[in-house]
Tab-separated table of C-alpha atoms in Angstrom:
chain	number	residue	atom	x	y	z
A	1	UNK	CA	-31.673	30.869	37.323
A	2	UNK	CA	-30.720	27.539	38.821
A	3	UNK	CA	-27.154	26.277	38.513
A	4	UNK	CA	-26.107	22.642	38.894
A	5	UNK	CA	-22.786	21.666	40.482
A	6	UNK	CA	-21.699	18.035	40.431
A	7	UNK	CA	-19.346	16.016	42.585
A	8	UNK	CA	-15.827	15.179	41.482
A	9	UNK	CA	-14.307	12.453	39.360
A	10	UNK	CA	-14.453	8.836	40.542
A	11	UNK	CA	-12.415	5.711	39.839
A	12	UNK	CA	-14.203	2.468	40.626
A	13	UNK	CA	-13.561	-1.262	40.408
A	14	UNK	CA	-15.758	-3.490	38.252
A	15	UNK	CA	-18.724	-4.779	40.235
A	16	UNK	CA	-18.796	-1.828	42.622
A	17	UNK	CA	-21.192	1.127	42.767
A	18	UNK	CA	-20.810	4.855	42.277
A	19	UNK	CA	-22.946	7.691	43.580
A	20	UNK	CA	-22.738	11.082	41.879
A	21	UNK	CA	-24.305	14.206	43.335
A	22	UNK	CA	-25.783	17.264	41.670
A	23	UNK	CA	-26.408	20.323	43.855
A	24	UNK	CA	-28.786	23.015	42.666
A	25	UNK	CA	-28.472	26.651	43.617
A	26	UNK	CA	-30.230	29.853	42.625
A	27	UNK	CA	-33.678	28.442	42.032
A	28	UNK	CA	-36.564	26.433	43.452
A	29	UNK	CA	-35.070	22.946	43.411
A	30	UNK	CA	-38.175	20.926	44.096
A	31	UNK	CA	-40.094	22.248	41.113
A	32	UNK	CA	-37.544	21.091	38.523
A	33	UNK	CA	-37.220	17.630	37.041
A	34	UNK	CA	-33.565	16.598	37.176
A	35	UNK	CA	-32.336	14.174	34.541
A	36	UNK	CA	-29.098	12.235	34.285
A	37	UNK	CA	-27.361	11.864	30.938
A	38	UNK	CA	-24.117	10.044	30.281
A	39	UNK	CA	-21.541	10.129	27.520
A	40	UNK	CA	-18.942	7.418	27.042
A	41	UNK	CA	-15.596	8.528	25.530
A	42	UNK	CA	-16.079	9.452	21.882
A	43	UNK	CA	-19.739	8.425	21.981
A	44	UNK	CA	-23.125	10.125	21.978
A	45	UNK	CA	-25.486	11.218	24.726
A	46	UNK	CA	-27.558	8.671	26.616
A	47	UNK	CA	-30.475	9.533	28.900
A	48	UNK	CA	-30.498	7.422	32.059
A	49	UNK	CA	-33.454	8.660	34.045
A	50	UNK	CA	-34.902	11.557	35.986
A	51	UNK	CA	-36.549	12.584	39.213
A	52	UNK	CA	-39.087	15.233	40.149
A	53	UNK	CA	-37.931	16.197	43.661
A	54	UNK	CA	-41.249	17.678	44.758
A	55	UNK	CA	-42.935	14.346	44.051
A	56	UNK	CA	-39.997	12.086	44.836
A	57	UNK	CA	-40.850	10.070	41.729
A	58	UNK	CA	-38.055	8.689	39.564
A	59	UNK	CA	-38.246	7.164	36.092
A	60	UNK	CA	-35.506	5.201	34.387
A	61	UNK	CA	-34.470	4.278	30.877
A	62	UNK	CA	-35.171	0.633	30.229
A	63	UNK	CA	-31.486	-0.054	29.670
A	64	UNK	CA	-30.630	0.954	33.232
A	65	UNK	CA	-33.656	-0.428	35.078
A	66	UNK	CA	-32.539	-2.329	38.147
A	67	UNK	CA	-29.033	-0.899	38.093
A	68	UNK	CA	-29.595	2.838	38.570
A	69	UNK	CA	-31.233	4.693	41.427
A	70	UNK	CA	-31.965	8.408	41.281
A	71	UNK	CA	-32.878	10.207	44.469
A	72	UNK	CA	-33.220	13.778	45.706
A	73	UNK	CA	-32.749	15.505	49.036
A	74	UNK	CA	-34.961	18.589	49.123
A	75	UNK	CA	-33.331	19.862	52.313
A	76	UNK	CA	-29.980	20.263	50.543
A	77	UNK	CA	-31.307	20.789	46.977
A	78	UNK	CA	-29.214	17.858	45.828
A	79	UNK	CA	-29.998	15.063	43.403
A	80	UNK	CA	-28.093	11.797	43.335
A	81	UNK	CA	-27.481	9.099	40.755
A	82	UNK	CA	-26.230	5.738	41.949
A	83	UNK	CA	-25.154	3.123	39.418
A	84	UNK	CA	-24.392	-0.380	40.615
A	85	UNK	CA	-22.662	-3.488	39.213
A	86	UNK	CA	-20.243	-1.273	37.347
A	87	UNK	CA	-18.453	-2.572	34.277
A	88	UNK	CA	-15.864	-1.040	31.987
A	89	UNK	CA	-18.590	0.076	29.573
A	90	UNK	CA	-19.902	2.415	32.284
A	91	UNK	CA	-16.793	4.556	31.961
A	92	UNK	CA	-18.268	7.887	30.940
A	93	UNK	CA	-18.943	11.485	31.836
A	94	UNK	CA	-22.185	11.701	33.789
A	95	UNK	CA	-24.209	14.914	33.586
A	96	UNK	CA	-27.226	16.139	35.485
A	97	UNK	CA	-29.498	18.466	33.565
A	98	UNK	CA	-32.815	20.261	33.752
A	99	UNK	CA	-34.907	22.744	31.826
A	100	UNK	CA	-36.280	26.077	32.987
A	101	UNK	CA	-38.635	26.445	30.030
A	102	UNK	CA	-39.508	22.793	29.565
A	103	UNK	CA	-38.426	20.180	32.068
A	104	UNK	CA	-37.157	17.792	29.439
A	105	UNK	CA	-35.437	20.246	27.063
A	106	UNK	CA	-32.243	20.807	28.962
A	107	UNK	CA	-31.001	24.368	29.061
A	108	UNK	CA	-29.189	23.883	32.370
A	109	UNK	CA	-26.404	21.329	32.747
A	110	UNK	CA	-23.977	20.367	35.461
A	111	UNK	CA	-20.294	20.430	34.611
A	112	UNK	CA	-20.119	16.650	34.309
A	113	UNK	CA	-18.500	13.969	36.449
A	114	UNK	CA	-16.010	11.533	34.960
A	115	UNK	CA	-16.483	7.991	36.232
A	116	UNK	CA	-13.756	5.527	35.306
A	117	UNK	CA	-14.325	1.812	35.844
A	118	UNK	CA	-11.078	-0.094	35.848
A	119	UNK	CA	-9.536	-3.017	37.647
B	1	UNK	CA	-38.497	3.323	23.321
B	2	UNK	CA	-38.635	5.868	20.510
B	3	UNK	CA	-35.534	5.670	18.300
B	4	UNK	CA	-34.019	8.870	16.922
B	5	UNK	CA	-31.938	8.614	13.751
B	6	UNK	CA	-29.758	11.525	12.704
B	7	UNK	CA	-28.167	12.053	9.326
B	8	UNK	CA	-25.526	12.538	8.252
B	9	UNK	CA	-23.248	11.325	11.028
B	10	UNK	CA	-20.480	13.580	9.731
B	11	UNK	CA	-20.728	16.663	7.591
B	12	UNK	CA	-17.874	18.619	6.011
B	13	UNK	CA	-18.647	22.252	5.262
B	14	UNK	CA	-17.042	25.647	4.803
B	15	UNK	CA	-17.621	28.939	6.567
B	16	UNK	CA	-20.644	30.611	5.000
B	17	UNK	CA	-22.282	27.348	3.886
B	18	UNK	CA	-25.912	26.541	4.573
B	19	UNK	CA	-26.023	23.353	6.605
B	20	UNK	CA	-28.971	21.036	7.232
B	21	UNK	CA	-29.099	18.132	9.670
B	22	UNK	CA	-32.007	15.692	9.721
B	23	UNK	CA	-33.487	13.778	12.622
B	24	UNK	CA	-36.128	11.078	12.189
B	25	UNK	CA	-38.228	9.560	14.967
B	26	UNK	CA	-39.400	5.945	14.909
B	27	UNK	CA	-42.923	7.157	15.753
B	28	UNK	CA	-44.661	10.489	15.949
B	29	UNK	CA	-43.373	12.839	18.635
B	30	UNK	CA	-45.524	15.841	17.672
B	31	UNK	CA	-43.156	18.816	18.138
B	32	UNK	CA	-41.418	17.558	21.248
B	33	UNK	CA	-37.918	17.793	19.870
B	34	UNK	CA	-34.818	19.646	21.008
B	35	UNK	CA	-31.473	20.313	19.321
B	36	UNK	CA	-28.152	20.671	21.123
B	37	UNK	CA	-24.653	21.745	20.194
B	38	UNK	CA	-21.694	20.151	21.947
B	39	UNK	CA	-18.037	21.055	21.797
B	40	UNK	CA	-15.231	18.782	23.059
B	41	UNK	CA	-14.981	18.638	26.830
B	42	UNK	CA	-18.114	20.728	27.344
B	43	UNK	CA	-21.693	20.019	28.320
B	44	UNK	CA	-24.256	20.239	25.522
B	45	UNK	CA	-25.916	23.577	24.839
B	46	UNK	CA	-29.610	23.843	24.025
B	47	UNK	CA	-30.255	25.535	20.676
B	48	UNK	CA	-33.859	24.732	19.778
B	49	UNK	CA	-36.793	23.367	21.771
B	50	UNK	CA	-40.261	22.334	20.730
B	51	UNK	CA	-38.902	21.686	17.240
B	52	UNK	CA	-38.676	25.330	16.163
B	53	UNK	CA	-38.386	27.610	19.202
B	54	UNK	CA	-35.024	29.326	19.407
B	55	UNK	CA	-33.458	29.244	22.859
B	56	UNK	CA	-32.692	32.666	24.300
B	57	UNK	CA	-29.250	33.918	23.314
B	58	UNK	CA	-28.813	31.514	20.403
B	59	UNK	CA	-27.935	33.234	17.112
B	60	UNK	CA	-30.743	33.523	14.593
B	61	UNK	CA	-28.734	31.654	11.943
B	62	UNK	CA	-29.910	28.497	13.753
B	63	UNK	CA	-33.438	27.341	12.980
B	64	UNK	CA	-35.457	24.195	13.467
B	65	UNK	CA	-38.450	22.802	11.637
B	66	UNK	CA	-40.606	19.717	11.378
B	67	UNK	CA	-43.228	17.785	13.272
B	68	UNK	CA	-44.359	14.210	13.628
B	69	UNK	CA	-41.399	12.075	12.651
B	70	UNK	CA	-39.135	14.281	10.540
B	71	UNK	CA	-37.155	17.265	11.744
B	72	UNK	CA	-34.353	19.480	10.526
B	73	UNK	CA	-31.810	21.797	12.060
B	74	UNK	CA	-30.532	24.449	9.678
B	75	UNK	CA	-27.559	26.756	10.064
B	76	UNK	CA	-28.089	29.455	7.471
B	77	UNK	CA	-24.480	30.614	7.228
B	78	UNK	CA	-21.921	28.466	9.016
B	79	UNK	CA	-19.568	30.379	11.288
B	80	UNK	CA	-16.196	29.243	12.720
B	81	UNK	CA	-17.782	28.829	16.164
B	82	UNK	CA	-20.347	26.392	14.757
B	83	UNK	CA	-17.946	23.507	14.136
B	84	UNK	CA	-19.179	21.060	16.748
B	85	UNK	CA	-21.364	17.998	17.213
B	86	UNK	CA	-25.132	18.367	17.114
B	87	UNK	CA	-27.715	16.110	18.772
B	88	UNK	CA	-31.463	15.874	18.531
B	89	UNK	CA	-33.513	14.660	21.491
B	90	UNK	CA	-37.162	13.674	21.747
B	91	UNK	CA	-39.183	14.373	24.866
B	92	UNK	CA	-42.612	13.269	23.711
B	93	UNK	CA	-42.503	9.969	25.505
B	94	UNK	CA	-43.126	10.612	29.200
B	95	UNK	CA	-39.980	9.771	31.133
B	96	UNK	CA	-38.522	7.909	28.155
B	97	UNK	CA	-36.284	10.496	26.574
B	98	UNK	CA	-33.915	9.567	23.774
B	99	UNK	CA	-31.127	11.266	21.841
B	100	UNK	CA	-30.054	10.893	18.258
B	101	UNK	CA	-26.612	9.553	17.504
B	102	UNK	CA	-25.113	12.953	16.711
B	103	UNK	CA	-23.823	14.826	13.667
B	104	UNK	CA	-20.275	16.115	13.646
B	105	UNK	CA	-19.830	19.280	11.586
B	106	UNK	CA	-16.237	19.481	10.384
B	107	UNK	CA	-14.247	22.037	8.475
B	108	UNK	CA	-14.020	21.237	4.784
């Protein structure tokens, strides 16, 4: 069964960008769709977008269109989420997730990456 | 985007209670609905997929029902480990997934 391991916590200035990685191990990376979900402190879950590595096709939530880029490197079984023009409201835990049974019902989650946006 | 509305937002219950959480979709999503449990500081855990299919390893006191626009998650007999926040999520809309706002189950 695939496991997802994310990069470490980040502190960023407003207006900058952040790139979070999600490395898959123990499974066939390219055949899974990897989604990114974020959770601001004390708030609910918010889907940002996803990529199907084998196709290299990414789709994004309307809210993040133009500000988020999701990519995948099949050679290293790693997915990336880059969020630009950061503002304080982007302070959140960012998760990558996928589903073994159904790509979009997430039974496999990364451990989460805390991104803090502060001047 | 499809909006998912959960109710209640907070629920106070005792161990042994039967608990029901409702999730409504702004348009039909067939049975493409999942339920998650989340505890503080942890990633969500999948409980139910395809509206009523129990994820492997999840206790049978959890069940899901519904189709179209109205769904429920039921915990037949609330256990101490079940105090957490629960989220529904639709995955009917291709590449436009959305979560409900969450229901926090608290100790009465």
